[in-house]
PDB file of C-alpha atoms in Angstrom:
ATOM      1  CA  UNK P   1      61.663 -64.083  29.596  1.00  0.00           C
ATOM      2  CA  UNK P   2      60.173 -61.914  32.688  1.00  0.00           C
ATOM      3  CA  UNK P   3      59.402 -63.345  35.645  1.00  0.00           C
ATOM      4  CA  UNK P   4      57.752 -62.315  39.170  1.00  0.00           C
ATOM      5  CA  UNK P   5      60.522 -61.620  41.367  1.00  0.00           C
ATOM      6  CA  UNK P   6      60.521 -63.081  45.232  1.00  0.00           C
ATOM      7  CA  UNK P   7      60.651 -60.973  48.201  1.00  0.00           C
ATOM      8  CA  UNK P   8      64.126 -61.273  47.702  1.00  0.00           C
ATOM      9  CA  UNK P   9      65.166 -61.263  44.286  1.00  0.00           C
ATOM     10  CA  UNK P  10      65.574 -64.869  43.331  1.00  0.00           C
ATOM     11  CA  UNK P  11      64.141 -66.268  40.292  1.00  0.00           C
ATOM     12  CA  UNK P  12      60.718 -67.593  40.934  1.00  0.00           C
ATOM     13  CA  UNK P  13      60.159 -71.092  41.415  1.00  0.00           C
ATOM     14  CA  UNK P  14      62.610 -70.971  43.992  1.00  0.00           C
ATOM     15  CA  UNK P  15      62.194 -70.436  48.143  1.00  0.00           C
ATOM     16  CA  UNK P  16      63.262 -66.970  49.390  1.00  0.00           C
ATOM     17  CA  UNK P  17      66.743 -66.979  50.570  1.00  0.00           C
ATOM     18  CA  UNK P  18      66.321 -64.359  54.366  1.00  0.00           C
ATOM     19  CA  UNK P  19      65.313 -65.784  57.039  1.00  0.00           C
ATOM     20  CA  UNK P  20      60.927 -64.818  56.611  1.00  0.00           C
ATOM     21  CA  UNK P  21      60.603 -67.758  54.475  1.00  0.00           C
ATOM     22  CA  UNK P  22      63.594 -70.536  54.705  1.00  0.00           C
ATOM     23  CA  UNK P  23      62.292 -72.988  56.753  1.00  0.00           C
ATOM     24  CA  UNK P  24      58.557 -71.295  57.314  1.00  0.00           C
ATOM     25  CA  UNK P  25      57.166 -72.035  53.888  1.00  0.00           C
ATOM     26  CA  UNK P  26      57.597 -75.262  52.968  1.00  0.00           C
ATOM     27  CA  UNK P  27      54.976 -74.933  50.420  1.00  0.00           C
ATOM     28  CA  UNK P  28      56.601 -72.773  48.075  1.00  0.00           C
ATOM     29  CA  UNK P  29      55.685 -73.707  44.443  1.00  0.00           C
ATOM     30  CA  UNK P  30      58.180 -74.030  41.793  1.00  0.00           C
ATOM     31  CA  UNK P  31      56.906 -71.591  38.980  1.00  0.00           C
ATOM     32  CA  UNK P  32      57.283 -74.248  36.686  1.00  0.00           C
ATOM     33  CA  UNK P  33      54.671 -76.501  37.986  1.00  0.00           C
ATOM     34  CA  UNK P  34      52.079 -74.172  37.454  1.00  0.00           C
ATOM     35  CA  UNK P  35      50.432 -73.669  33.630  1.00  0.00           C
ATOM     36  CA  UNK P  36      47.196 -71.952  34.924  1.00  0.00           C
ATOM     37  CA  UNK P  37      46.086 -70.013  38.185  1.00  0.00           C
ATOM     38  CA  UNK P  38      44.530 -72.430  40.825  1.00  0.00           C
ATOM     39  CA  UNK P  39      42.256 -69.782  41.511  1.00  0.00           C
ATOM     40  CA  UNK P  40      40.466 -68.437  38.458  1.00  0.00           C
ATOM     41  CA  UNK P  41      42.023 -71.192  36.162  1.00  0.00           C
ATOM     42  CA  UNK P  42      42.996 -68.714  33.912  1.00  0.00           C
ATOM     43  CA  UNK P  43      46.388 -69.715  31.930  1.00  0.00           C
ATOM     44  CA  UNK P  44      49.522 -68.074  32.744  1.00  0.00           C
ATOM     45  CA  UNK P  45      51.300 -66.029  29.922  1.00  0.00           C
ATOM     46  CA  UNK P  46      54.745 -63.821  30.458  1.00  0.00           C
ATOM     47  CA  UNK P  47      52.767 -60.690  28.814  1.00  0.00           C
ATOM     48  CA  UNK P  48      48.854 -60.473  29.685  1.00  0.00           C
ATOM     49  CA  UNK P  49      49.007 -62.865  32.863  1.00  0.00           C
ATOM     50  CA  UNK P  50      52.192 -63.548  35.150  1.00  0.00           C
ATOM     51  CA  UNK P  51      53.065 -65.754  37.398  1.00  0.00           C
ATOM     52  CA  UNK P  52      52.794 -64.363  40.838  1.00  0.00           C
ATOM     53  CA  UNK P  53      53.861 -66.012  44.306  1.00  0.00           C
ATOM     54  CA  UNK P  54      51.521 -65.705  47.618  1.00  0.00           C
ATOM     55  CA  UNK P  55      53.740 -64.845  50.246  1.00  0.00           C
ATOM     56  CA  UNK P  56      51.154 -66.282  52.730  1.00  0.00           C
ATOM     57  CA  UNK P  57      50.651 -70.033  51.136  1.00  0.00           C
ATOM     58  CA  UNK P  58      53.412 -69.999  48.948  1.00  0.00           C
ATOM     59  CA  UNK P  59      50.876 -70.531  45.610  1.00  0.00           C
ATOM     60  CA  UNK P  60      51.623 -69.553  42.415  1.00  0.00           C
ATOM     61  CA  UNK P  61      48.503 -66.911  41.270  1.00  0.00           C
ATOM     62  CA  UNK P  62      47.838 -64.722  38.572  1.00  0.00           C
ATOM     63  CA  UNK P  63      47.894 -61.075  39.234  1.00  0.00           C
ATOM     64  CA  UNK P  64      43.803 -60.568  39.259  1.00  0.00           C
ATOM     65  CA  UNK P  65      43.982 -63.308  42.430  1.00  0.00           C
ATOM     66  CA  UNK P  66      46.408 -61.625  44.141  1.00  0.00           C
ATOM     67  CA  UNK P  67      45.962 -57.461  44.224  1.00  0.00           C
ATOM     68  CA  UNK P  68      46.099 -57.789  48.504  1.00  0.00           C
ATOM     69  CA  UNK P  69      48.968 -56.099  50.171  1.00  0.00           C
ATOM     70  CA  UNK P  70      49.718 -57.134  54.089  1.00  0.00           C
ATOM     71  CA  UNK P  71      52.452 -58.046  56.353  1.00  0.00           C
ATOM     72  CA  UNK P  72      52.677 -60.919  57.406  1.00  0.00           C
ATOM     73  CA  UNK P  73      54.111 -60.918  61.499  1.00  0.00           C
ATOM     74  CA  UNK P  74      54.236 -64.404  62.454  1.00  0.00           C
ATOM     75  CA  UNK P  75      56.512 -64.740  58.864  1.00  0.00           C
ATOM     76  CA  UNK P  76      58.753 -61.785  60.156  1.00  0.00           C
ATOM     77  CA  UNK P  77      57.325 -59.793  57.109  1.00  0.00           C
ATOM     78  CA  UNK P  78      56.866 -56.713  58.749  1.00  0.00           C
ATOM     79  CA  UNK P  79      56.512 -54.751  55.221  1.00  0.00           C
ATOM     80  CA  UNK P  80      53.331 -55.074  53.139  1.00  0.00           C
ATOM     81  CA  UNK P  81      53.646 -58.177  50.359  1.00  0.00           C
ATOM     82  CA  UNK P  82      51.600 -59.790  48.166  1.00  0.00           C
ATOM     83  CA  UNK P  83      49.057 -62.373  49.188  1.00  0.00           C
ATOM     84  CA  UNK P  84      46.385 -63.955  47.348  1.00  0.00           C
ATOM     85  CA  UNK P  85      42.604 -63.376  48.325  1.00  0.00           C
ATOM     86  CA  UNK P  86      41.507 -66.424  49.904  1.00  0.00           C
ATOM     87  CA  UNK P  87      44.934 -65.712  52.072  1.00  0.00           C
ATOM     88  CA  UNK P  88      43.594 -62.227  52.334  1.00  0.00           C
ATOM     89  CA  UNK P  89      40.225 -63.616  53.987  1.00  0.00           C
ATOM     90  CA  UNK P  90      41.862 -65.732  56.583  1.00  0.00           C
ATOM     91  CA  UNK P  91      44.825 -63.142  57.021  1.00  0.00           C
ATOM     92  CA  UNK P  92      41.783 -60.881  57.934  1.00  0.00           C
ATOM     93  CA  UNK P  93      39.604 -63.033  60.319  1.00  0.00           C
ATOM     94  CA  UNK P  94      42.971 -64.184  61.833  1.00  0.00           C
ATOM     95  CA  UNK P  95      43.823 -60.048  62.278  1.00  0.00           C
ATOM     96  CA  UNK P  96      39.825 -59.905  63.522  1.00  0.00           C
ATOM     97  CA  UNK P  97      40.465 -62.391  65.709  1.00  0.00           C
ATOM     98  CA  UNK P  98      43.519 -60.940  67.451  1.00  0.00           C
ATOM     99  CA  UNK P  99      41.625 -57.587  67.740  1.00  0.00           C
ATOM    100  CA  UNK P 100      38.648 -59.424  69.468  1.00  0.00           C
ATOM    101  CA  UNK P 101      41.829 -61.388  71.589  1.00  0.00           C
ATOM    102  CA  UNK P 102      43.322 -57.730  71.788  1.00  0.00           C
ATOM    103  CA  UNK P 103      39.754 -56.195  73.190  1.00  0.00           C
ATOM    104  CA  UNK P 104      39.502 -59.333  75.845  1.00  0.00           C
ATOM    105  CA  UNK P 105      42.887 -58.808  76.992  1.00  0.00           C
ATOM    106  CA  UNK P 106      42.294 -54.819  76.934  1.00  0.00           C
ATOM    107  CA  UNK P 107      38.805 -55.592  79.031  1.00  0.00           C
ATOM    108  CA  UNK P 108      40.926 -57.646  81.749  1.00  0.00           C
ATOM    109  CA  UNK P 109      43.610 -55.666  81.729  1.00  0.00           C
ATOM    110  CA  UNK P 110      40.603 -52.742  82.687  1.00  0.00           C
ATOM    111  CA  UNK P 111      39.165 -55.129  85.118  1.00  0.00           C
ATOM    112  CA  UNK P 112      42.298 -55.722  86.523  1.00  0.00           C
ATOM    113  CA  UNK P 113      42.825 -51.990  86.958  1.00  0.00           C
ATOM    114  CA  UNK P 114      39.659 -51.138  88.426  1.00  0.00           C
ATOM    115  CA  UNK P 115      39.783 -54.034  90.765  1.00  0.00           C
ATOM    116  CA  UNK P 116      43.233 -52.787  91.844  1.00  0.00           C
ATOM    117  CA  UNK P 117      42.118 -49.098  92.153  1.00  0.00           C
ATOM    118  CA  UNK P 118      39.009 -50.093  94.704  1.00  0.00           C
ATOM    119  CA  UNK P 119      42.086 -51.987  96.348  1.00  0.00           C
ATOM    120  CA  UNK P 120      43.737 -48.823  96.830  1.00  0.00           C
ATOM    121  CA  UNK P 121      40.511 -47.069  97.461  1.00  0.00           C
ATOM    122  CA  UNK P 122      40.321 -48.777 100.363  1.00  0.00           C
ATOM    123  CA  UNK P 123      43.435 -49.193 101.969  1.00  0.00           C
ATOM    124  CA  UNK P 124      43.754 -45.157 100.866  1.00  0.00           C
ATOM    125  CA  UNK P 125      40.172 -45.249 103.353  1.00  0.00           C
ATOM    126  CA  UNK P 126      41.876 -47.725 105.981  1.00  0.00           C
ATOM    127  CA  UNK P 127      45.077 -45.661 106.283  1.00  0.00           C
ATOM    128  CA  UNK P 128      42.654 -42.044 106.189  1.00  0.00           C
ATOM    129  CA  UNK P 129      40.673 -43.731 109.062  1.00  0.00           C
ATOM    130  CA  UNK P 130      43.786 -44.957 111.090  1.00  0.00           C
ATOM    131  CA  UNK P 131      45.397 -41.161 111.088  1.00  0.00           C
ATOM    132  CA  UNK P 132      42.223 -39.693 112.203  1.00  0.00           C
ATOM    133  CA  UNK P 133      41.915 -41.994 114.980  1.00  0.00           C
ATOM    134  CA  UNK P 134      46.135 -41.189 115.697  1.00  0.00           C
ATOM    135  CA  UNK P 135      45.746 -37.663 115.379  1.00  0.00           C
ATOM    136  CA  UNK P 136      44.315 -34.497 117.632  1.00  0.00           C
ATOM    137  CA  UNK P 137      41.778 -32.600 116.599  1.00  0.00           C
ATOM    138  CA  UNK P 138      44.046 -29.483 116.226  1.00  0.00           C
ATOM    139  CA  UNK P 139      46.400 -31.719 114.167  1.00  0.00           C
ATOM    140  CA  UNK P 140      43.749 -32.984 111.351  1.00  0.00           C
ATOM    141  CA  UNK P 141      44.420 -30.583 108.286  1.00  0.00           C
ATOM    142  CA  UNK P 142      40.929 -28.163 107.573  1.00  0.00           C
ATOM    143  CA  UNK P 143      41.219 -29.546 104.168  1.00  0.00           C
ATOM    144  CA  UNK P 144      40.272 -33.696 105.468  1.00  0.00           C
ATOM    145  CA  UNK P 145      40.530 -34.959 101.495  1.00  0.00           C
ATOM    146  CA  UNK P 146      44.444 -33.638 101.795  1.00  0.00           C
ATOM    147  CA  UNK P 147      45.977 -36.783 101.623  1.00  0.00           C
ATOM    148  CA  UNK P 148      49.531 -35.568 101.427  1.00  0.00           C
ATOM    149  CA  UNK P 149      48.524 -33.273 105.018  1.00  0.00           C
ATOM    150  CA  UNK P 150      46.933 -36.075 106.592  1.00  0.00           C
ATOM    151  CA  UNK P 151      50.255 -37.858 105.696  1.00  0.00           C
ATOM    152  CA  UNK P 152      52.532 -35.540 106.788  1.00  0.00           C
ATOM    153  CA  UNK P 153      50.616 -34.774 110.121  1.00  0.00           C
ATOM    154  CA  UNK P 154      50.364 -38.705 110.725  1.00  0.00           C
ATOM    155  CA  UNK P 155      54.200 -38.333 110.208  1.00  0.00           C
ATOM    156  CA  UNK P 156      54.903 -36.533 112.804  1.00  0.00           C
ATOM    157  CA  UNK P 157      52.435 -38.010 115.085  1.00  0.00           C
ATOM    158  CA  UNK P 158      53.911 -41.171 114.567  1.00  0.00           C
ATOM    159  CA  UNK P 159      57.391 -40.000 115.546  1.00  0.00           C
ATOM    160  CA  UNK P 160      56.103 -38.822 118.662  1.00  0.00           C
ATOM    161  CA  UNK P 161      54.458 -41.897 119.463  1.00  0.00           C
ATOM    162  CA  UNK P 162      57.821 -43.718 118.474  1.00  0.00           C
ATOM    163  CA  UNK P 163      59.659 -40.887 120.967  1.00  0.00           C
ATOM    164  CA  UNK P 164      57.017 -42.032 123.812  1.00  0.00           C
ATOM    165  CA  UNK P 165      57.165 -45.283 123.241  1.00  0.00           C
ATOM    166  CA  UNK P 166      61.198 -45.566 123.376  1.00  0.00           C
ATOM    167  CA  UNK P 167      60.851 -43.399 126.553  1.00  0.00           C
ATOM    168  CA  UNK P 168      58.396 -46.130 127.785  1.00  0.00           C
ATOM    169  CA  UNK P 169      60.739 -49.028 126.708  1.00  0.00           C
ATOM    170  CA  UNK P 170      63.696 -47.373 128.872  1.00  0.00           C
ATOM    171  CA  UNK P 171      61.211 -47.182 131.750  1.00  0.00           C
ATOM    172  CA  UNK P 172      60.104 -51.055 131.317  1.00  0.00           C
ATOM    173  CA  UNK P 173      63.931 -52.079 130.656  1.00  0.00           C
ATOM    174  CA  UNK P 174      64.410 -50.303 134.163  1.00  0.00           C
ATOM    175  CA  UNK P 175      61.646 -51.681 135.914  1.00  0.00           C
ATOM    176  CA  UNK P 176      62.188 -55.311 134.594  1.00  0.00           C
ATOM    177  CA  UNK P 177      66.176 -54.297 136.165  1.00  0.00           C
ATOM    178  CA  UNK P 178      64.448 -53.880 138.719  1.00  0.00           C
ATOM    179  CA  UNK P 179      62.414 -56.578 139.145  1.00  0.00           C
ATOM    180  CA  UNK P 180      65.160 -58.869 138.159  1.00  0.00           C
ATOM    181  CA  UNK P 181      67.242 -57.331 141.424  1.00  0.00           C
ATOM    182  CA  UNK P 182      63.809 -57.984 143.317  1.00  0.00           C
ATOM    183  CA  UNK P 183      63.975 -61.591 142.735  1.00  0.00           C
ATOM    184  CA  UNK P 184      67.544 -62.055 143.507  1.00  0.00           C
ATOM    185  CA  UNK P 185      67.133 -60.533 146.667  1.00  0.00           C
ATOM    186  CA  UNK P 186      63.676 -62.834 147.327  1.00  0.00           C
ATOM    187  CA  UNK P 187      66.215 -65.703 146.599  1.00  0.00           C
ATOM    188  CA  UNK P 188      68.403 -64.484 148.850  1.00  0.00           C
ATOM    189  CA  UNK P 189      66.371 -64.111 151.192  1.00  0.00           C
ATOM    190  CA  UNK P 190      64.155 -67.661 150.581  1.00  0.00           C
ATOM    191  CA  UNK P 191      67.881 -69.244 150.646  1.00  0.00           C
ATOM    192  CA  UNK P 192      68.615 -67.386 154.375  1.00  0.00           C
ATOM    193  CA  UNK P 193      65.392 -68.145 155.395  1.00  0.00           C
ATOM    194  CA  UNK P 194      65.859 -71.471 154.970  1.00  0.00           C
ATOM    195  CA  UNK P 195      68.837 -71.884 156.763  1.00  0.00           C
ATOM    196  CA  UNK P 196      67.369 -69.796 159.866  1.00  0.00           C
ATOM    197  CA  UNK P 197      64.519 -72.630 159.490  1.00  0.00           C
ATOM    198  CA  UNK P 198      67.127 -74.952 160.122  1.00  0.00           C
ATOM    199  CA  UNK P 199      68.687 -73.383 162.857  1.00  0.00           C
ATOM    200  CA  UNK P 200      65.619 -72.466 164.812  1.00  0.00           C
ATOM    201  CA  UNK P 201      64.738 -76.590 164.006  1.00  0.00           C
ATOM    202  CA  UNK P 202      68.069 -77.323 165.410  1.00  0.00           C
ATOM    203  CA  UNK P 203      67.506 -74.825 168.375  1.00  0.00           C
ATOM    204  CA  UNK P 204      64.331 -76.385 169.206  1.00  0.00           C
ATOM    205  CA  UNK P 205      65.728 -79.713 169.206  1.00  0.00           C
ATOM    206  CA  UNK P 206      68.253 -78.547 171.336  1.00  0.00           C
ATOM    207  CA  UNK P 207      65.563 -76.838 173.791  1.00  0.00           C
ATOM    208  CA  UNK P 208      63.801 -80.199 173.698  1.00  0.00           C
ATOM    209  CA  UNK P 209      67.000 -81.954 174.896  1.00  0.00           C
ATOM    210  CA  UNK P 210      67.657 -79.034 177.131  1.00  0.00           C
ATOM    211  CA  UNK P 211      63.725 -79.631 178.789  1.00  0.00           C
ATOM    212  CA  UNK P 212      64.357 -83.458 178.916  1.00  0.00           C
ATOM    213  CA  UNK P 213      67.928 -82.741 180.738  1.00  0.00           C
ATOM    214  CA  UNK P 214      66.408 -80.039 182.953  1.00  0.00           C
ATOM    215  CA  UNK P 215      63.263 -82.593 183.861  1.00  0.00           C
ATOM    216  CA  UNK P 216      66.137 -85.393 184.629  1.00  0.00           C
ATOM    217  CA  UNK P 217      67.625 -82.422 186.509  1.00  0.00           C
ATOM    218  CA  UNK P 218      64.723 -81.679 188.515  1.00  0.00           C
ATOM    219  CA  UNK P 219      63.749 -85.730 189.017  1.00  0.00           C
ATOM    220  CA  UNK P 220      67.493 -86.009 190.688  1.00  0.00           C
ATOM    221  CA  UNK P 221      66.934 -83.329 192.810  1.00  0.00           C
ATOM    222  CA  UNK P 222      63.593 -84.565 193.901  1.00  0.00           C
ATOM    223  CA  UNK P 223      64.754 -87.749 194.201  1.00  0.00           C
ATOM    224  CA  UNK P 224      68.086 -86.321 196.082  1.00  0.00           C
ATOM    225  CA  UNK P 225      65.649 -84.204 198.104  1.00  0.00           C
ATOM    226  CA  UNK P 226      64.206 -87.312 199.252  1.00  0.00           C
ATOM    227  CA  UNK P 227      67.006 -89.566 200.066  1.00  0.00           C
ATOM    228  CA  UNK P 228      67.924 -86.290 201.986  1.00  0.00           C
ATOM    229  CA  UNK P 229      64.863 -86.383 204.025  1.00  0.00           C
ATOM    230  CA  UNK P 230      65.354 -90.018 204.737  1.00  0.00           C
ATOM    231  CA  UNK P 231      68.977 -89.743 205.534  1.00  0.00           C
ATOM    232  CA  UNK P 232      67.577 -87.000 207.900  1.00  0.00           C
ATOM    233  CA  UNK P 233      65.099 -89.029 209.184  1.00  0.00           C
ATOM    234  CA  UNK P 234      67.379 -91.748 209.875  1.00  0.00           C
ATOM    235  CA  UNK P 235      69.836 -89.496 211.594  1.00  0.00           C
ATOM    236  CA  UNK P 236      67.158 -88.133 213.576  1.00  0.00           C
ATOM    237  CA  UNK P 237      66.020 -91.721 214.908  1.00  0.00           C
ATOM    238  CA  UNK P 238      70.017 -92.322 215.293  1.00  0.00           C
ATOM    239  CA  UNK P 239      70.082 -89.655 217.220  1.00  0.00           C
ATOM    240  CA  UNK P 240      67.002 -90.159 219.304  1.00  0.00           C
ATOM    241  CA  UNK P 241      68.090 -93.882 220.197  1.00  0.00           C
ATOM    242  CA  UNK P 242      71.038 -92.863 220.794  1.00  0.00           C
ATOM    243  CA  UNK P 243      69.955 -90.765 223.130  1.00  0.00           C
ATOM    244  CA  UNK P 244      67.510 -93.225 224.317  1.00  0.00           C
ATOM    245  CA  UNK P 245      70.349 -95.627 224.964  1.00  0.00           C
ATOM    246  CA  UNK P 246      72.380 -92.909 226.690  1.00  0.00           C
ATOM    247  CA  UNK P 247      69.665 -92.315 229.196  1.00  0.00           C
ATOM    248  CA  UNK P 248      69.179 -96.572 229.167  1.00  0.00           C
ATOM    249  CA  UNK P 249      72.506 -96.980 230.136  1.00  0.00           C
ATOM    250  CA  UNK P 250      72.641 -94.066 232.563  1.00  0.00           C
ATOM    251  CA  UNK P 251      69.779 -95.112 234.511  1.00  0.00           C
ATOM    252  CA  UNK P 252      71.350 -98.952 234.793  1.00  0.00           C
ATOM    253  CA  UNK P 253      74.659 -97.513 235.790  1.00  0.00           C
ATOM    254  CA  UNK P 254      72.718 -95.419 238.668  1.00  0.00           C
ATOM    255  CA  UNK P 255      70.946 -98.195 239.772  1.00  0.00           C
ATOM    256  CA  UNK P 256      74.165-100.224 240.359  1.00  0.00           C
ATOM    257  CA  UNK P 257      75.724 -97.296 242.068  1.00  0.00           C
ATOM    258  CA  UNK P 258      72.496 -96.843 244.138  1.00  0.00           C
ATOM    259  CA  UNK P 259      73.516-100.398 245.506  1.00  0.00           C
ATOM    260  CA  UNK P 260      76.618 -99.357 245.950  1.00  0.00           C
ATOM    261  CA  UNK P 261      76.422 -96.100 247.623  1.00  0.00           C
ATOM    262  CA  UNK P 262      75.105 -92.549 247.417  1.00  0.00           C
ATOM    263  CA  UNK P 263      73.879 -91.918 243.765  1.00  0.00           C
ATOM    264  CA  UNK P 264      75.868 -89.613 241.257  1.00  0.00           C
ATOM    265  CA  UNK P 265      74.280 -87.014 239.656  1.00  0.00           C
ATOM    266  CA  UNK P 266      73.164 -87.265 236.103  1.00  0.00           C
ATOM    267  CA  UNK P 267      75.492 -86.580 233.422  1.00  0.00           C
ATOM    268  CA  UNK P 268      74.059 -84.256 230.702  1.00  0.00           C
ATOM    269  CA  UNK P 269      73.572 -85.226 227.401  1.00  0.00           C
TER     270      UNK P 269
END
């Protein structure tokens, strides 16, 4: 007896032994089970009509049911096998529908792209826009859609700015040196300062002290002045009746010579 051989050799009515069908078609029919094609009904014979197995559904068909060829991916049949023709149909408007899948992932993909490329349009316009406004007239290529000039002479613009701009960071980093000394000597001088403040408050404290001993000065002088004057007055009117009793006591002791005899002259004073 003849029989349709599997994909890979074994007698039919069994499951395929590699690895495209064990454990993927489950529905594999055992050849004997079948008497007559499910399809056309037409009885199976082993000379006018075989047994044949759909590598897609695992059915057993006659040969008439079965005349499509196609691989079957998602299987891992990657070489063209047979399948029967209802298989064939939804092998085909499954492959239609990946195409249409394909074309939808082909027309965002395309979007994607174009969106992207006005992207790059536009930072390609940005970065054209920020040389010219960097660059000198005489240093703008003839040629103003020359990317690669603009490019190079932006380049080299852009070092010199970077050459001018360190020489202007050593010139701040000196200056704020400077500046920095500039406050320490404000400091400094804020911290002296305030210690000659205290000295010229002491100083003027002192002066005040000095003004009140200098007015006590002056008062005891006045008031030594004074006691002078009196003590000169006094003297004077010691003096005077002094004198006064001089000349009293004179003029009694001439009177009581004058009784007595011829009168003495007067004594000076």
């Amino acid at each position: 007896m003849h029989f349709a051989s599997s994909p890979t050799g074994t007698p039919p009515g069994s499951p395929p032994l590699n690895g495209s069908f064990v454990g993927r078609n489950s529905n594999w029919v055992p050849d004997e089970e079948v008497k007559a094609c499910p399809l056309c009904q037409e009885a199976f014979s082993t000379v006018h009509n075989r047994k044949h197995h759909c590598r897609a559904c695992g059915k057993v068909v006659c040969g008439s049911c079965s005349t499509a060829r196609m691989a079957l991916p998602y299987k891992g049949i990657y070489d063209k096998v047979r399948v029967c023709d209802p298989c064939k149909t939804v092998q085909e408007s499954h492959a239609a529908a990946s195409i249409n899948e394909d074309m939808d992932v082909k027309q965002q993909i395309n979007d994607s792209l174009k969106s992207e490329l006005k992207k790059r349009a536009a930072q390609l316009t940005q970065v054209r826009q920020f040389l010219f406004s960097i660059l000198d007239d005489e240093d703008i290529p003839e040629d103003h859609e020359d990317v690669e000039g603009l490019i190079g002479a932006g380049a080299s613009k852009l070092k010199q700015l970077d050459s001018s701009a360190a020489k202007e960071r050593h010139e701040v980093a000196k200056l704020l040196g400077e500046l920095a000394q500039l406050k320490a000597a404000k400091e400094e001088t804020e911290k002296l300062s305030g210690r000659l403040a205290k000295r010229i408050q002491a100083a003027e404290a002192d002066c005040q002290k000095l003004d009140e001993v200098q007015a006590e000065r002056d008062r005891a002088l006045s008031d030594l002045q004074e006691e002078r004057a009196r003590t000169d007055s006094l003297t004077s009117r010691i003096v005077r009746l002094e004198n006064e009793n001089l000349k009293k006591r004179a003029s009694g002791s001439g009177s009581r010579n004058g009784s007595r005899g011829a009168t003495p002259a007067p004594q000076q004073a």
